[in-house]
């Protein structure tokens, strides 16, 4: 895909690659600097693999101080910077530019302190999402946000994108689970924002920075909330004859005052692909499947699941299957969590990330199906039904440039539909480069200028991840005063 | 003489702010004015209220979302929610009676503008955690929106959260969209009496670290507990440590017993039934134990386990009565009146332990003399000042209310 334009690189910077690499090696040691072509190629893309670009160079600092030295240098020499966690962004958030230095925080992956009395953990930004939970699991705790890529994705990336996950209905997204940050500003100054206390003085800079897509600074450490795990958790499968029935079942459960820890919806194409991959026992003869998980003691779980079964009766579920063992539970979640991988086995796909009000789901799914048909493409839909986050997966043939272009056009149409029904362009993946040019669907130029001026506060010369989030035209008004 | 403006529409508000901005006229922004007694003293030429911008715009109980215009009374929002068995899970406190404001009269916009959260904040998050979207007019007179009406939204920067807790200094909220949650079917409260602060906060931490979803964790020192409206509890003349469990009725008995077992090392555990619990936690929301006094009152935020250390530190310098919420992480500290209300010493203690302090109740002269809000680190103060100038280039909105410089 090459439909989204990138700014012309600064040839003068590229011409100075050799001396820049030598300077960086002097600053933080040769081992932490990658300047050769093969080495740089390893960083040319992220989870949005259709876009590739070898960066100017890559540094992999090991400490906040090294990040600070590198940023101060970039600031002094006006070199653009792309921050990178694990490179799993699905919107091209970590896509490099030819004239930009990639600063990867993957080496900074330590747990610095676990404080069970305060229920917090202080960790470095390169730690994987699951790494935090793994560190506190022996004491029965966990870190709540759980993006599907949690095995690989870094906390730093989660903070940049304010990542969510399947269990966010009950536990919130990244911004609800981070209490403090250490961030290096573009001029190399290091600031601490928030801490182990529950709110911060002054403006909510923490809230502003989380989700700023690496455009305000580079986060090197974070203090996150850790929560005590429930005594147990168990999912059930509910199969329905239509997406409308499934949607109404979700409404009925919530209206009864039950907030399951997760409510995941899959349409028929998604069910079939996932079942073929995970052998989770998903029913194949239903139009829509819900995975509903509740938590508590064994008795509490049984009571809640029983209550849910009663509540959904009016919507005529054709399948009601409650997990009866940890193995079944694991299989049910394996199917859902590996949905992207499973679909990836049968086709290239383009994973969209819009949000819609639950009440509009049946209508939106119908329209998505029509949009995809009009481009001659197939689609499978996965939906965090509890929080309105829809992931249509558009299947396409990667070797066919025509299909590639169609997939992108089709995706853009779907996201415009999400906004039109009261949702938004992105629920948990971020804008990145992928949805940059769609921002005007959701925001006026004045609103974009206001946001861009906020970036200018943190980054007066627009060196931090500059090609992302905002359309390339109309940026002049946000220039530093 | 201050003029008093009550725009009836968003358009009129925008016009007013454009005029004020163009003429560099400083304005005080209020909803119903219940919290005017908080913050630094201001010099403004006019007061603008959002009190006429009322009405619930959207309420979808099954999507757990409500939108209301900023001036809508909080009481109206909560009664609408209650009619469908739902609530604001962050349980906004009513701070007004502490500072001479009218009880129960706050607007929903003010709740988010000041990020007011009650006891359930420890488990459910603060007001800022429940905001989904906003519409607002900036100090420069620009109408803008951020966020939306769905739970997850990462489209563009999170200006909704940035405005939470900005005390009307960046923009005037005209509409807020927020997450709501079901009320629990039943509530129970576990009480411990007469244990000292450090042990009490340890007990709270033990309970918070259990899997029983404790949704309130407070410790009230004896002199403040004596002010409880509940005669029986007030009459105990002892410190009270309380934990709340909320759930389906089928779970309450089980969880109460399990939690009692967790707490038994800390003394005899008493249990309040549902009705008693509702009124006890309503008192916490209304800050009953902080009412009926004119003594300077500080709100201190620290790591929960450090709470007793902060209070012990302050007590070395001055007499202090404390009410701990948020498992120890939020301290309401009443101190004796002095020229600076103890600001220098309190901030010295906090500097060594970590956290921040805001003077909530203080005579106007004191609030002019001391930093009411916690002074910011230089780099963060610079970012904050620049943020103010993006939203409010002429510096007209509540100038100086939070910080002298912006």
PDB file of C-alpha atoms in Angstrom, chain A residues 117-119 141 161-162 164-165 168-170 173 175-176 185 189 191-193 196-208 211-213 215-216 225 228-231 251 254-259 296-297 300 304 355-359 384 386-387 389 422 424-431 439 442-443 446-447 450-451 453-455 457-458 470, chain B residues 61-64 84 86 115 121-123 128-129 138 142-147 149-159 161-162 164-166 169-170 179 181-182 204-205 208-213 247-248 250-251 254-255 258 299 301-306 326-327 329 354-356 374 376 379-380 382-388 390-391 402-403 406:
ATOM      1  CA  UNK A 117       0.837  -2.476  49.913  1.00  0.00           C
ATOM      2  CA  UNK A 118       0.164   0.373  47.499  1.00  0.00           C
ATOM      3  CA  UNK A 119      -0.839  -1.974  44.676  1.00  0.00           C
ATOM      4  CA  UNK A 141      -2.053  -9.712  41.178  1.00  0.00           C
ATOM      5  CA  UNK A 161      -1.700   4.532  22.105  1.00  0.00           C
ATOM      6  CA  UNK A 162      -3.736   4.312  25.330  1.00  0.00           C
ATOM      7  CA  UNK A 164      -7.283  -1.317  25.623  1.00  0.00           C
ATOM      8  CA  UNK A 165      -8.156  -4.983  25.309  1.00  0.00           C
ATOM      9  CA  UNK A 168     -11.416  -3.221  29.608  1.00  0.00           C
ATOM     10  CA  UNK A 169     -15.164  -3.213  30.130  1.00  0.00           C
ATOM     11  CA  UNK A 170     -14.554  -3.834  33.812  1.00  0.00           C
ATOM     12  CA  UNK A 173      -7.847   1.096  29.464  1.00  0.00           C
ATOM     13  CA  UNK A 175      -5.020   5.712  31.009  1.00  0.00           C
ATOM     14  CA  UNK A 176      -7.105   4.328  33.881  1.00  0.00           C
ATOM     15  CA  UNK A 185      11.321  15.869  26.736  1.00  0.00           C
ATOM     16  CA  UNK A 189      15.067  17.240  30.211  1.00  0.00           C
ATOM     17  CA  UNK A 191      10.208  15.004  33.994  1.00  0.00           C
ATOM     18  CA  UNK A 192       8.272  12.914  36.486  1.00  0.00           C
ATOM     19  CA  UNK A 193       4.527  13.181  36.161  1.00  0.00           C
ATOM     20  CA  UNK A 196       2.320   6.358  43.409  1.00  0.00           C
ATOM     21  CA  UNK A 197      -0.431   8.732  44.574  1.00  0.00           C
ATOM     22  CA  UNK A 198      -3.836   8.446  42.959  1.00  0.00           C
ATOM     23  CA  UNK A 199      -4.209  11.888  41.430  1.00  0.00           C
ATOM     24  CA  UNK A 200      -1.797  14.573  40.432  1.00  0.00           C
ATOM     25  CA  UNK A 201      -1.469  18.260  41.154  1.00  0.00           C
ATOM     26  CA  UNK A 202      -2.250  20.853  38.515  1.00  0.00           C
ATOM     27  CA  UNK A 203      -3.571  19.978  35.087  1.00  0.00           C
ATOM     28  CA  UNK A 204      -4.002  16.316  34.196  1.00  0.00           C
ATOM     29  CA  UNK A 205      -0.826  16.091  32.137  1.00  0.00           C
ATOM     30  CA  UNK A 206      -0.796  12.346  32.657  1.00  0.00           C
ATOM     31  CA  UNK A 207      -4.147  12.087  30.884  1.00  0.00           C
ATOM     32  CA  UNK A 208      -2.918  14.335  28.105  1.00  0.00           C
ATOM     33  CA  UNK A 211      -2.446   8.417  24.003  1.00  0.00           C
ATOM     34  CA  UNK A 212      -0.260  11.140  22.494  1.00  0.00           C
ATOM     35  CA  UNK A 213       1.356   8.625  20.116  1.00  0.00           C
ATOM     36  CA  UNK A 215       4.551  13.050  19.869  1.00  0.00           C
ATOM     37  CA  UNK A 216       5.189  14.684  23.259  1.00  0.00           C
ATOM     38  CA  UNK A 225      -1.767   0.030  39.159  1.00  0.00           C
ATOM     39  CA  UNK A 228      -5.674  -8.410  42.971  1.00  0.00           C
ATOM     40  CA  UNK A 229      -7.000 -11.136  40.693  1.00  0.00           C
ATOM     41  CA  UNK A 230     -10.498 -12.413  41.271  1.00  0.00           C
ATOM     42  CA  UNK A 231     -10.830 -15.779  42.957  1.00  0.00           C
ATOM     43  CA  UNK A 251     -28.124  -4.969  26.344  1.00  0.00           C
ATOM     44  CA  UNK A 254     -26.030  -4.833  31.195  1.00  0.00           C
ATOM     45  CA  UNK A 255     -29.534  -3.550  31.928  1.00  0.00           C
ATOM     46  CA  UNK A 256     -29.765  -6.179  34.669  1.00  0.00           C
ATOM     47  CA  UNK A 257     -26.787  -4.618  36.388  1.00  0.00           C
ATOM     48  CA  UNK A 258     -24.235  -7.232  35.422  1.00  0.00           C
ATOM     49  CA  UNK A 259     -20.866  -6.010  34.185  1.00  0.00           C
ATOM     50  CA  UNK A 296     -15.719 -14.398  41.505  1.00  0.00           C
ATOM     51  CA  UNK A 297     -15.787 -17.508  43.634  1.00  0.00           C
ATOM     52  CA  UNK A 300     -20.609 -16.625  42.504  1.00  0.00           C
ATOM     53  CA  UNK A 304     -23.934 -15.120  37.623  1.00  0.00           C
ATOM     54  CA  UNK A 355     -15.998   2.247  17.722  1.00  0.00           C
ATOM     55  CA  UNK A 356     -19.785   2.327  17.490  1.00  0.00           C
ATOM     56  CA  UNK A 357     -22.656   2.573  19.955  1.00  0.00           C
ATOM     57  CA  UNK A 358     -23.799  -0.963  20.759  1.00  0.00           C
ATOM     58  CA  UNK A 359     -27.350  -0.163  19.689  1.00  0.00           C
ATOM     59  CA  UNK A 384     -15.665  -5.832  22.128  1.00  0.00           C
ATOM     60  CA  UNK A 386     -19.299  -4.217  26.102  1.00  0.00           C
ATOM     61  CA  UNK A 387     -17.348  -1.140  25.113  1.00  0.00           C
ATOM     62  CA  UNK A 389     -14.967  -1.332  19.949  1.00  0.00           C
ATOM     63  CA  UNK A 422     -21.791   8.242  16.698  1.00  0.00           C
ATOM     64  CA  UNK A 424     -14.976   7.226  16.375  1.00  0.00           C
ATOM     65  CA  UNK A 425     -12.082   6.443  14.057  1.00  0.00           C
ATOM     66  CA  UNK A 426     -10.057   4.456  16.515  1.00  0.00           C
ATOM     67  CA  UNK A 427     -10.891   2.784  19.800  1.00  0.00           C
ATOM     68  CA  UNK A 428      -7.582   1.347  20.902  1.00  0.00           C
ATOM     69  CA  UNK A 429      -5.049   1.165  18.063  1.00  0.00           C
ATOM     70  CA  UNK A 430      -4.388   4.866  17.601  1.00  0.00           C
ATOM     71  CA  UNK A 431      -4.295   7.136  14.574  1.00  0.00           C
ATOM     72  CA  UNK A 439      -8.876  12.946  11.133  1.00  0.00           C
ATOM     73  CA  UNK A 442     -13.969  13.609  13.170  1.00  0.00           C
ATOM     74  CA  UNK A 443     -12.407  17.026  13.815  1.00  0.00           C
ATOM     75  CA  UNK A 446      -9.768  24.560  14.182  1.00  0.00           C
ATOM     76  CA  UNK A 447      -9.926  21.553  16.479  1.00  0.00           C
ATOM     77  CA  UNK A 450      -5.771  23.329  18.824  1.00  0.00           C
ATOM     78  CA  UNK A 451      -4.412  19.799  19.218  1.00  0.00           C
ATOM     79  CA  UNK A 453      -0.604  23.617  19.179  1.00  0.00           C
ATOM     80  CA  UNK A 454      -0.504  21.329  22.183  1.00  0.00           C
ATOM     81  CA  UNK A 455       2.054  19.201  20.388  1.00  0.00           C
ATOM     82  CA  UNK A 457       4.226  23.012  23.459  1.00  0.00           C
ATOM     83  CA  UNK A 458       6.088  19.761  23.956  1.00  0.00           C
ATOM     84  CA  UNK A 470      -2.396  15.054  11.799  1.00  0.00           C
TER      85      UNK A 470
ATOM     86  CA  UNK B  61     -28.459   2.667  30.171  1.00  0.00           C
ATOM     87  CA  UNK B  62     -27.478  -0.439  28.213  1.00  0.00           C
ATOM     88  CA  UNK B  63     -24.453   1.338  26.781  1.00  0.00           C
ATOM     89  CA  UNK B  64     -23.556   2.753  30.203  1.00  0.00           C
ATOM     90  CA  UNK B  84     -32.595   2.970  35.962  1.00  0.00           C
ATOM     91  CA  UNK B  86     -27.381   3.205  37.770  1.00  0.00           C
ATOM     92  CA  UNK B 115     -12.343  16.130  39.275  1.00  0.00           C
ATOM     93  CA  UNK B 121     -12.401   6.171  43.610  1.00  0.00           C
ATOM     94  CA  UNK B 122     -10.080   3.583  45.189  1.00  0.00           C
ATOM     95  CA  UNK B 123     -11.711   0.796  43.172  1.00  0.00           C
ATOM     96  CA  UNK B 128     -11.457  11.836  35.130  1.00  0.00           C
ATOM     97  CA  UNK B 129     -11.523   8.070  34.613  1.00  0.00           C
ATOM     98  CA  UNK B 138     -11.904  27.710  25.067  1.00  0.00           C
ATOM     99  CA  UNK B 142     -13.203  28.534  20.189  1.00  0.00           C
ATOM    100  CA  UNK B 143     -15.853  25.861  20.326  1.00  0.00           C
ATOM    101  CA  UNK B 144     -14.343  22.368  20.325  1.00  0.00           C
ATOM    102  CA  UNK B 145     -15.030  18.788  21.233  1.00  0.00           C
ATOM    103  CA  UNK B 146     -12.960  15.822  22.288  1.00  0.00           C
ATOM    104  CA  UNK B 147     -13.660  12.147  22.835  1.00  0.00           C
ATOM    105  CA  UNK B 149     -19.844   8.624  23.581  1.00  0.00           C
ATOM    106  CA  UNK B 150     -18.131   5.252  23.434  1.00  0.00           C
ATOM    107  CA  UNK B 151     -15.981   3.653  26.123  1.00  0.00           C
ATOM    108  CA  UNK B 152     -12.858   3.435  24.050  1.00  0.00           C
ATOM    109  CA  UNK B 153     -11.617   6.294  21.968  1.00  0.00           C
ATOM    110  CA  UNK B 154      -8.046   7.167  21.121  1.00  0.00           C
ATOM    111  CA  UNK B 155      -8.745   9.493  18.216  1.00  0.00           C
ATOM    112  CA  UNK B 156      -6.594  12.568  18.743  1.00  0.00           C
ATOM    113  CA  UNK B 157      -5.227  13.838  22.033  1.00  0.00           C
ATOM    114  CA  UNK B 158      -7.234  13.258  25.186  1.00  0.00           C
ATOM    115  CA  UNK B 159      -8.409  16.814  25.830  1.00  0.00           C
ATOM    116  CA  UNK B 161      -9.139  14.314  30.560  1.00  0.00           C
ATOM    117  CA  UNK B 162      -6.872  17.357  30.287  1.00  0.00           C
ATOM    118  CA  UNK B 164     -10.804  17.430  34.196  1.00  0.00           C
ATOM    119  CA  UNK B 165      -9.415  19.104  37.283  1.00  0.00           C
ATOM    120  CA  UNK B 166      -8.528  22.345  35.480  1.00  0.00           C
ATOM    121  CA  UNK B 169      -8.973  27.844  33.835  1.00  0.00           C
ATOM    122  CA  UNK B 170      -8.578  26.362  30.341  1.00  0.00           C
ATOM    123  CA  UNK B 179     -19.525   6.419  31.737  1.00  0.00           C
ATOM    124  CA  UNK B 181     -22.409   1.900  36.017  1.00  0.00           C
ATOM    125  CA  UNK B 182     -25.087  -0.201  37.677  1.00  0.00           C
ATOM    126  CA  UNK B 204      -7.220  -1.257  54.671  1.00  0.00           C
ATOM    127  CA  UNK B 205      -4.357  -2.347  52.409  1.00  0.00           C
ATOM    128  CA  UNK B 208      -7.779  -3.841  49.175  1.00  0.00           C
ATOM    129  CA  UNK B 209      -5.310  -6.586  48.289  1.00  0.00           C
ATOM    130  CA  UNK B 210      -8.000  -9.247  48.710  1.00  0.00           C
ATOM    131  CA  UNK B 211     -10.124 -10.529  45.821  1.00  0.00           C
ATOM    132  CA  UNK B 212     -13.382  -9.310  47.387  1.00  0.00           C
ATOM    133  CA  UNK B 213     -13.623  -6.035  45.482  1.00  0.00           C
ATOM    134  CA  UNK B 247     -22.346  -6.836  45.079  1.00  0.00           C
ATOM    135  CA  UNK B 248     -25.313  -9.014  44.321  1.00  0.00           C
ATOM    136  CA  UNK B 250     -26.028 -13.628  46.921  1.00  0.00           C
ATOM    137  CA  UNK B 251     -22.376 -12.609  47.260  1.00  0.00           C
ATOM    138  CA  UNK B 254     -19.845 -14.819  51.537  1.00  0.00           C
ATOM    139  CA  UNK B 255     -17.594 -11.846  50.914  1.00  0.00           C
ATOM    140  CA  UNK B 258     -14.092 -13.872  53.949  1.00  0.00           C
ATOM    141  CA  UNK B 299      -6.617  17.759  51.007  1.00  0.00           C
ATOM    142  CA  UNK B 301      -2.839  13.016  48.065  1.00  0.00           C
ATOM    143  CA  UNK B 302      -0.080  10.493  48.652  1.00  0.00           C
ATOM    144  CA  UNK B 303       0.706   6.833  48.125  1.00  0.00           C
ATOM    145  CA  UNK B 304      -1.922   5.020  50.247  1.00  0.00           C
ATOM    146  CA  UNK B 305       0.544   3.296  52.519  1.00  0.00           C
ATOM    147  CA  UNK B 306       2.355   6.581  53.168  1.00  0.00           C
ATOM    148  CA  UNK B 326      -8.755   5.891  49.379  1.00  0.00           C
ATOM    149  CA  UNK B 327      -7.113   3.302  51.618  1.00  0.00           C
ATOM    150  CA  UNK B 329      -4.058   7.758  49.811  1.00  0.00           C
ATOM    151  CA  UNK B 354       5.734  12.200  48.169  1.00  0.00           C
ATOM    152  CA  UNK B 355       2.379  13.564  47.077  1.00  0.00           C
ATOM    153  CA  UNK B 356       0.718  16.962  47.009  1.00  0.00           C
ATOM    154  CA  UNK B 374       0.571  22.372  45.158  1.00  0.00           C
ATOM    155  CA  UNK B 376       4.574  22.493  40.342  1.00  0.00           C
ATOM    156  CA  UNK B 379       9.376  21.957  33.880  1.00  0.00           C
ATOM    157  CA  UNK B 380       5.757  20.969  34.542  1.00  0.00           C
ATOM    158  CA  UNK B 382       6.215  25.663  32.115  1.00  0.00           C
ATOM    159  CA  UNK B 383       4.196  23.029  30.231  1.00  0.00           C
ATOM    160  CA  UNK B 384       1.088  23.950  32.217  1.00  0.00           C
ATOM    161  CA  UNK B 385       1.552  27.657  31.542  1.00  0.00           C
ATOM    162  CA  UNK B 386       1.920  26.929  27.821  1.00  0.00           C
ATOM    163  CA  UNK B 387      -1.153  24.720  27.895  1.00  0.00           C
ATOM    164  CA  UNK B 388      -3.076  27.578  29.464  1.00  0.00           C
ATOM    165  CA  UNK B 390      -3.067  27.491  23.954  1.00  0.00           C
ATOM    166  CA  UNK B 391      -6.577  27.297  25.401  1.00  0.00           C
ATOM    167  CA  UNK B 402      -4.945  27.680  40.568  1.00  0.00           C
ATOM    168  CA  UNK B 403      -1.569  29.345  40.173  1.00  0.00           C
ATOM    169  CA  UNK B 406      -1.546  31.518  34.900  1.00  0.00           C
TER     170      UNK B 406
END
